[in-house]
Short mmCIF file of C-alpha atoms in Angstrom, two decimals:
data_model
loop_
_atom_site.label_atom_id
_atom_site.label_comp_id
_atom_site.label_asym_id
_atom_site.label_seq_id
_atom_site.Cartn_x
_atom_site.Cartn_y
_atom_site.Cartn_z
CA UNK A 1 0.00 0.00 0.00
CA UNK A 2 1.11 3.64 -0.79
CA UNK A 3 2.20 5.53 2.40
CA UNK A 4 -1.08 7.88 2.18
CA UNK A 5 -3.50 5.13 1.70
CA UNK A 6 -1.41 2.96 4.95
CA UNK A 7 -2.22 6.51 6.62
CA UNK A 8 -5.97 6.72 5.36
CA UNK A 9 -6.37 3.01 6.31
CA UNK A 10 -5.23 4.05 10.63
CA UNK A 11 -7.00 7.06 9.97
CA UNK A 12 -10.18 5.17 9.32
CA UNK A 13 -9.23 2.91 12.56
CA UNK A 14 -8.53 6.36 14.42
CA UNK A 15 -11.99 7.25 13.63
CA UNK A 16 -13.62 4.58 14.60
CA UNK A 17 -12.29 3.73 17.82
CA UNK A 18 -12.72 7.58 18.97
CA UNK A 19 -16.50 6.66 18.08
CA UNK A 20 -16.95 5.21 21.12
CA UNK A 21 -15.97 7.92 23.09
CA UNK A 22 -17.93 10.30 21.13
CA UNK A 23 -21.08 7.51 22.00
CA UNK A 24 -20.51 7.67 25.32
CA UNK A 25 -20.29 11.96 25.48
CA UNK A 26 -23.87 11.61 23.53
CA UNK A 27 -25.81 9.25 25.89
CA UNK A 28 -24.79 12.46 28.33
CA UNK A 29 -27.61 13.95 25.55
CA UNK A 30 -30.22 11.44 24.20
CA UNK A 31 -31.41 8.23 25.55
CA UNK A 32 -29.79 5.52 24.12
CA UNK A 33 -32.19 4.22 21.28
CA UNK A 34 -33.08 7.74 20.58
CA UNK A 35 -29.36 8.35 19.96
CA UNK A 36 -29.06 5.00 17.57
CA UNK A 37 -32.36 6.53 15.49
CA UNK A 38 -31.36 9.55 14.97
CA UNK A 39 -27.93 8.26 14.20
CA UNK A 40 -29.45 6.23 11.25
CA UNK A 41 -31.38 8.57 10.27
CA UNK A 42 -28.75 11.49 9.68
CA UNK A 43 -26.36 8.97 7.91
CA UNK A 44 -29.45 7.70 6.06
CA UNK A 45 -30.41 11.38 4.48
CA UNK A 46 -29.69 13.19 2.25
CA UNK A 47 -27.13 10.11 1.39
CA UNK A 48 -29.40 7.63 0.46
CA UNK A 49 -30.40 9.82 -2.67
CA UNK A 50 -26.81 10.35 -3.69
CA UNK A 51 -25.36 6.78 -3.74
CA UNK A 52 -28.16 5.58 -6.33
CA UNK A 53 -30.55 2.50 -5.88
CA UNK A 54 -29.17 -0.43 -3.92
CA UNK A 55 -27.05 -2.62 -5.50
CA UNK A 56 -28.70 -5.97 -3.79
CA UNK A 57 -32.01 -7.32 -3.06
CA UNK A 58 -34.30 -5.76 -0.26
CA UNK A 59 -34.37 -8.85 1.69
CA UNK A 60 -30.78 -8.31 2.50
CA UNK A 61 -30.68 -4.61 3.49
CA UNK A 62 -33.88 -5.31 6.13
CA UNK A 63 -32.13 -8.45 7.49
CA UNK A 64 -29.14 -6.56 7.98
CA UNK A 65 -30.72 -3.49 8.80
CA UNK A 66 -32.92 -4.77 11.32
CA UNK A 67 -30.25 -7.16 13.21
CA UNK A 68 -26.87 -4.59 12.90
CA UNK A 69 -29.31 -1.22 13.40
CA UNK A 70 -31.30 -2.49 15.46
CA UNK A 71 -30.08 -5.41 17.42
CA UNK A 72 -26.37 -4.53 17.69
CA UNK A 73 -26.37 -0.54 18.10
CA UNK A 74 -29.09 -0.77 20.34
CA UNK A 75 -27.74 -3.04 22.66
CA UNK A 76 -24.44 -1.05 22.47
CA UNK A 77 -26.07 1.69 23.54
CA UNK A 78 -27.63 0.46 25.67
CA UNK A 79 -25.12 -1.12 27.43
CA UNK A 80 -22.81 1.59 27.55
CA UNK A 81 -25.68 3.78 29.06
CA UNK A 82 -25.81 1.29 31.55
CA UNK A 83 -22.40 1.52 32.68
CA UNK A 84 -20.19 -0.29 30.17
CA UNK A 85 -17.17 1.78 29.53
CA UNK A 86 -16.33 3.08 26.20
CA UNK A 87 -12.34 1.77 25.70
CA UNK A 88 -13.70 -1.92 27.45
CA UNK A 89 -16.49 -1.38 24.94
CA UNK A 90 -14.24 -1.08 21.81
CA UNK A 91 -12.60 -4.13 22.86
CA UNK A 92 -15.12 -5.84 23.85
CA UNK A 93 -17.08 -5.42 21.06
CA UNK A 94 -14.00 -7.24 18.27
CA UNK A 95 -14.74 -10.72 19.53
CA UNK A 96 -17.43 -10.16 16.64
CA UNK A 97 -14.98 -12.26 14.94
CA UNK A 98 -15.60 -15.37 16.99
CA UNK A 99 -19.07 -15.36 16.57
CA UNK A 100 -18.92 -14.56 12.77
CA UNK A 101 -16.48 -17.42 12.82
CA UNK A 102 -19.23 -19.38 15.10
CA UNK A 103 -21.85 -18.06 13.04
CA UNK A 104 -20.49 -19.18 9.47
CA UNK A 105 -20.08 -22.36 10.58
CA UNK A 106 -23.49 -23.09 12.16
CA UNK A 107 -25.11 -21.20 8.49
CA UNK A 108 -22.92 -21.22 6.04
CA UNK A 109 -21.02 -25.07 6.82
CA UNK A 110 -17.30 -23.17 6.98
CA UNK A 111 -15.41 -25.33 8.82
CA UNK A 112 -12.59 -23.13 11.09
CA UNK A 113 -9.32 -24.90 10.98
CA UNK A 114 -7.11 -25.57 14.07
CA UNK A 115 -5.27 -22.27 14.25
CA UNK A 116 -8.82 -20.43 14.03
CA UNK A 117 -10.42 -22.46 16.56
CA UNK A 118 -7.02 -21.15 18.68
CA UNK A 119 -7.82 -18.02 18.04
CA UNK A 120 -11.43 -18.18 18.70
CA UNK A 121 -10.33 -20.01 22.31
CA UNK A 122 -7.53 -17.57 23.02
CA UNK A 123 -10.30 -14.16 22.10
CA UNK A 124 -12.89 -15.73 24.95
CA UNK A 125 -10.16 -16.23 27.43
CA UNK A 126 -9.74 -12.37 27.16
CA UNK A 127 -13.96 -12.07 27.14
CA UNK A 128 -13.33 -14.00 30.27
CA UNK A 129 -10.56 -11.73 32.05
CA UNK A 130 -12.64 -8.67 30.86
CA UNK A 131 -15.54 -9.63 32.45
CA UNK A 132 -14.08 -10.39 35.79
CA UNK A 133 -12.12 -7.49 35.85
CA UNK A 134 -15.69 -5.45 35.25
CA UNK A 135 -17.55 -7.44 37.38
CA UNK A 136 -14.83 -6.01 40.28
CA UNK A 137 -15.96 -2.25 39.04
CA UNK A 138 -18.13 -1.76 36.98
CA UNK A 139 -21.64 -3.29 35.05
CA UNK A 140 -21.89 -6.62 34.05
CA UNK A 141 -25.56 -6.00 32.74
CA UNK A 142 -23.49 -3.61 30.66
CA UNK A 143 -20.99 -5.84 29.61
CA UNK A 144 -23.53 -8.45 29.04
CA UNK A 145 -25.33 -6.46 26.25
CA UNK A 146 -22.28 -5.19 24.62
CA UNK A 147 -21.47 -9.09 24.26
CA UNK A 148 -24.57 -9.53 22.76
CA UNK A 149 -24.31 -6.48 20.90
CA UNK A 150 -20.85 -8.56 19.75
CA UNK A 151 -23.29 -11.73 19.04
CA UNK A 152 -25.39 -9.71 17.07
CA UNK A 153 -22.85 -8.48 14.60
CA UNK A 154 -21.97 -11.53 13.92
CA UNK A 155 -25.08 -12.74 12.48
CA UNK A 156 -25.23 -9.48 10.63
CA UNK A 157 -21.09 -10.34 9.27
CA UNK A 158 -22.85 -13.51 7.87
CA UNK A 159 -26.06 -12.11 6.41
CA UNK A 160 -23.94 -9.53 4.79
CA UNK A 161 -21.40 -12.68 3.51
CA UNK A 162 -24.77 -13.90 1.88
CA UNK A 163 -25.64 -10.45 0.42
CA UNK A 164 -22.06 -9.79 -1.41
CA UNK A 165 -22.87 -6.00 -1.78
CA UNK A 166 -20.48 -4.63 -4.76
CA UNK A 167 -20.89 -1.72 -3.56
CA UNK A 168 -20.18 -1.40 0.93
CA UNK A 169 -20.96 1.87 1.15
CA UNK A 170 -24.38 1.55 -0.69
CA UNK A 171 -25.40 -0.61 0.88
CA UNK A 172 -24.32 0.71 4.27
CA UNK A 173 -26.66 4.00 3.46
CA UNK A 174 -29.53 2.04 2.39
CA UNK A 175 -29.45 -0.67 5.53
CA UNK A 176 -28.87 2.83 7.60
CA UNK A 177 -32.93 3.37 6.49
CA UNK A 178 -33.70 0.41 8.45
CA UNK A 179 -33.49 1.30 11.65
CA UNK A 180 -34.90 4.66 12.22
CA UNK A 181 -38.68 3.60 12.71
CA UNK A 182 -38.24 0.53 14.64
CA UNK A 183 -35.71 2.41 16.79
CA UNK A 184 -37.67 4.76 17.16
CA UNK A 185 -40.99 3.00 18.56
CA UNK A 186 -38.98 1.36 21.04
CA UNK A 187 -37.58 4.56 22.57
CA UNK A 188 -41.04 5.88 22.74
CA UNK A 189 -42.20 2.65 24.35
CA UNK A 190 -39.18 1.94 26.26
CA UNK A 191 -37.76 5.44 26.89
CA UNK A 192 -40.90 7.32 26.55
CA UNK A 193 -41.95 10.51 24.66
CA UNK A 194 -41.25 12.66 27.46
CA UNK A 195 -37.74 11.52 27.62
CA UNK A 196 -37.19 11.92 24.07
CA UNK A 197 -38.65 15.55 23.46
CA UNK A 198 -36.64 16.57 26.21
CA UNK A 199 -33.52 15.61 24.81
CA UNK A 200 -34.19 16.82 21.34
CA UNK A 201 -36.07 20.15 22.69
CA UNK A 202 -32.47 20.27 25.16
CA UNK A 203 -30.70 20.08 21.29
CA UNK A 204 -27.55 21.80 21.55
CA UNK A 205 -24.38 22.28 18.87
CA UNK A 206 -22.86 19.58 21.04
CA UNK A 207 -25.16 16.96 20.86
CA UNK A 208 -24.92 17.83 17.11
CA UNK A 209 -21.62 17.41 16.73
CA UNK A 210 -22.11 14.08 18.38
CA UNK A 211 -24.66 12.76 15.47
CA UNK A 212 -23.11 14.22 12.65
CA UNK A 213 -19.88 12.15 13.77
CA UNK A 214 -21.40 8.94 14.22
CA UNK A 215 -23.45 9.50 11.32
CA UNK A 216 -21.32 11.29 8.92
CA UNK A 217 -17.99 10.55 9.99
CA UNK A 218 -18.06 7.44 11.64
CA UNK A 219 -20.18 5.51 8.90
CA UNK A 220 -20.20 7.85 5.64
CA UNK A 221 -16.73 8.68 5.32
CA UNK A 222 -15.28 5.52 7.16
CA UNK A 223 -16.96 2.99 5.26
CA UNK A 224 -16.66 4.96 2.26
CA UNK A 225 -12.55 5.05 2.83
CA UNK A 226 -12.87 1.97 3.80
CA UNK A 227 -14.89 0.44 0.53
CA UNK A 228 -12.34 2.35 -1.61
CA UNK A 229 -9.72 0.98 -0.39
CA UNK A 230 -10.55 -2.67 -0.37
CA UNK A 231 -11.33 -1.79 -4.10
CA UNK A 232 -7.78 -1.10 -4.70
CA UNK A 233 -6.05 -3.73 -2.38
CA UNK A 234 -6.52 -7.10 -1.25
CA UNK A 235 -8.00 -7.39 1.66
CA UNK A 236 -5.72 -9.11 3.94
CA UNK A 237 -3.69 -5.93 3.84
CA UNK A 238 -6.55 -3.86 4.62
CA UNK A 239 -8.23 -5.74 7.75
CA UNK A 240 -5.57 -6.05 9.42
CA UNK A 241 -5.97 -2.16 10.70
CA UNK A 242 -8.76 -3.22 12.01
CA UNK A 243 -7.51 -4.33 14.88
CA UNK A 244 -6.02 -1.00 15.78
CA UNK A 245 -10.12 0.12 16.59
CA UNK A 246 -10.12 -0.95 20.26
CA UNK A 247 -6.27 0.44 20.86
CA UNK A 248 -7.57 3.64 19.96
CA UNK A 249 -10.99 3.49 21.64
CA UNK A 250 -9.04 2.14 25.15
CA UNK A 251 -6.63 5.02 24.51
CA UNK A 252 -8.53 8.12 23.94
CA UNK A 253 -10.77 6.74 26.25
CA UNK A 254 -8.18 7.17 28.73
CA UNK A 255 -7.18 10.36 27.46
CA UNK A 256 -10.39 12.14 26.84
CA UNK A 257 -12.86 10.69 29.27
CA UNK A 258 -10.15 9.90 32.25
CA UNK A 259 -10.96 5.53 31.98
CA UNK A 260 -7.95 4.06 34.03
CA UNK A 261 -7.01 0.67 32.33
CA UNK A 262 -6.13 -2.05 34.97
CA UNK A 263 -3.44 -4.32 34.18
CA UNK A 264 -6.19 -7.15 34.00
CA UNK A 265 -7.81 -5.14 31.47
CA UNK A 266 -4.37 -4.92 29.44
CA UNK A 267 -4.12 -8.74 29.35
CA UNK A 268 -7.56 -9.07 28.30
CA UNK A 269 -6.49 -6.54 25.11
CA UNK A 270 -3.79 -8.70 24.50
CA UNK A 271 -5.71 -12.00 24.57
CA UNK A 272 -8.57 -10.20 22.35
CA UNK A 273 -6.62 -8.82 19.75
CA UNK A 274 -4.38 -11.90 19.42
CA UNK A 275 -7.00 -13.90 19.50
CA UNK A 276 -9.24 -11.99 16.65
CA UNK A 277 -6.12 -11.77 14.62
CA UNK A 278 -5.84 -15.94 14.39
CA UNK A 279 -9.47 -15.98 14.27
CA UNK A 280 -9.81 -13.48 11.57
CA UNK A 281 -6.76 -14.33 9.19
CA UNK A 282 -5.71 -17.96 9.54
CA UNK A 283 -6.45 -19.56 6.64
CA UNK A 284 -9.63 -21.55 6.22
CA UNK A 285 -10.44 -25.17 5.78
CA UNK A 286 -10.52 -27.08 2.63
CA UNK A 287 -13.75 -29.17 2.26
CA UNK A 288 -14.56 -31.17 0.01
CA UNK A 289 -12.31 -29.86 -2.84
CA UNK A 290 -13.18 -26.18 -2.34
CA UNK A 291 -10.98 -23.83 -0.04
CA UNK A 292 -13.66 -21.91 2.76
CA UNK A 293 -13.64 -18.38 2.82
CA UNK A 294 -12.29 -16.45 6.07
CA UNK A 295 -15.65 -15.61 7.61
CA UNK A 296 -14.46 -13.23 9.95
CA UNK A 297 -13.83 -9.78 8.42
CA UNK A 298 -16.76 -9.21 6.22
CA UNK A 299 -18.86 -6.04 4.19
CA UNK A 300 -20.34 -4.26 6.51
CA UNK A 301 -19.54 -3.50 10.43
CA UNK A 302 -19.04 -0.80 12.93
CA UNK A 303 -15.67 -1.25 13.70
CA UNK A 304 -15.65 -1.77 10.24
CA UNK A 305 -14.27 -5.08 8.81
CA UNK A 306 -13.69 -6.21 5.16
CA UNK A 307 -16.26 -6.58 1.97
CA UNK A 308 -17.33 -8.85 -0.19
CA UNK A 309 -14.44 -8.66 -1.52
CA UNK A 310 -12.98 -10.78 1.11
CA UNK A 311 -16.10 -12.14 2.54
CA UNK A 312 -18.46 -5.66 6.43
CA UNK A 313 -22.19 -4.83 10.01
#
């Protein structure tokens, strides 16, 4: 890779691991499913009328739409409203890779080969030290839903493995429709109106800022950056920074919102990344004559993993 396009590849990592501190300063403003809504609905518009019609069939944008918009933001939120913290969060949040790995196997018949299955072992060990260092300080009903949030992209990696979008960031502006109404009705039946006219009477350039990053920033122009560069290279030299998301999620984290990381919590980074890594880029199984596909870093995601080229939420 060209030296500006290795730069534009961390700079896309950059920007989404700062997401989740920028998640956590906006659940200071909305209510969580509120937040994921409107978050949809300002990447949504006026994109979806500049990226022309979608590129695959409608059954795969509401699949995906309904279990990555709706399933796995709003159990992010939710959990970090609830206490989970946003650098654990970003870390948390990669053993998507196991369960896409999990996932493609239960669906899709892709056998993981020995070093994957490593991987996959060596990634929950980390879930494991993560959880009881949290459990010491801080929410486990928190951590529990950004697992699931985890869980949830996963299905989503798969769906999206079925869909092979040409096109990521197409389809990651029409699946961003999705969301908004069924997001929606649950915060008014789960957060309630008065809740949510408060916070968007109480609209101020800060909580703004706060959508048009994770709307504009976070998904427009980092899936966009992302798509073109996949385009241009293959994608095993393009996942891989990836894995920088959570070390600069824990890190400005620490920097911008004051989270102290525990020396538990650094050897659960270390077993999560190094496990992801094996889990996402050891080479598959043959069966049967045909070589499998890596499931783990697919089209569409919000730490953002590879395409269809190699396989993102």
């Amino acid at each position: 890779m060209r030296p500006a396009h290795l730069a534009l590849a961390a700079l896309v990592a950059a920007v989404w691991g700062v997401n989740f501190v920028v998640i956590e300063i906006g659940l200071d403003h909305f209510p969580p499913l509120l937040f994921s809504a409107l978050r949809f609905l300002v990447a949504a518009l006026p994109a979806v009328f500049l990226v022309g019609r979608p590129t695959v069939a409608w059954k795969w944008i509401l699949a995906v739409g309904l279990v990555l918009g709706v399933a796995k933001f709003g159990l992010l939120f939710t959990g970090m409203d609830l206490g989970a913290p946003a650098g654990l969060s970003s870390l948390v949040l990669q053993v998507q890779a196991v369960f896409t790995a999990l996932f493609a196997f239960a669906a899709l018949g892709e056998r993981p080969g020995r070093l994957k299955v490593a991987g996959m072992a060596v990634a929950l060990a980390g879930i494991g030290v993560a959880a009881a260092d949290e459990g010491g300080t801080g929410s486990l009903t928190g951590f529990a839903l950004v697992i699931g949030a985890a869980a949830c992209w996963g299905v989503s990696n798969v769906l999206t493995r079925k869909a092979s979008p040409p096109d990521a960031l197409n389809f990651m502006v029409w699946v961003s429709t999705v969301p908004v109404l069924p997001l929606l009705a649950l915060s008014l039946l789960l957060e309630g109106p008065e809740r949510d006219l408060a916070a968007l009477r109480g609209l101020d350039p800060a909580g703004a800022g706060v959508i048009v990053y994770v709307a504009w920033i976070t998904t427009v122009f980092g899936f966009g950056a992302w798509g073109w560069l996949l385009r241009r290279y293959p994608a095993s030299s393009v996942a891989p920074f990836s894995l920088l998301v959570p070390v600069f999620g824990m890190s400005s984290a620490a920097l911008f919102l004051g989270e102290g990381v525990s020396p538990a919590r650094w050897g659960a980074a270390a077993l999560l990344v190094g496990g992801v890594a094996l889990t996402s880029f050891a080479p598959g199984r043959r069966t049967g004559g045909n070589s499998v596909a890596d499931p783990a870093p697919v089209p569409v995601s919000s730490s953002g993993r590879a395409l269809s080229e190699e396989r993102p939420a």
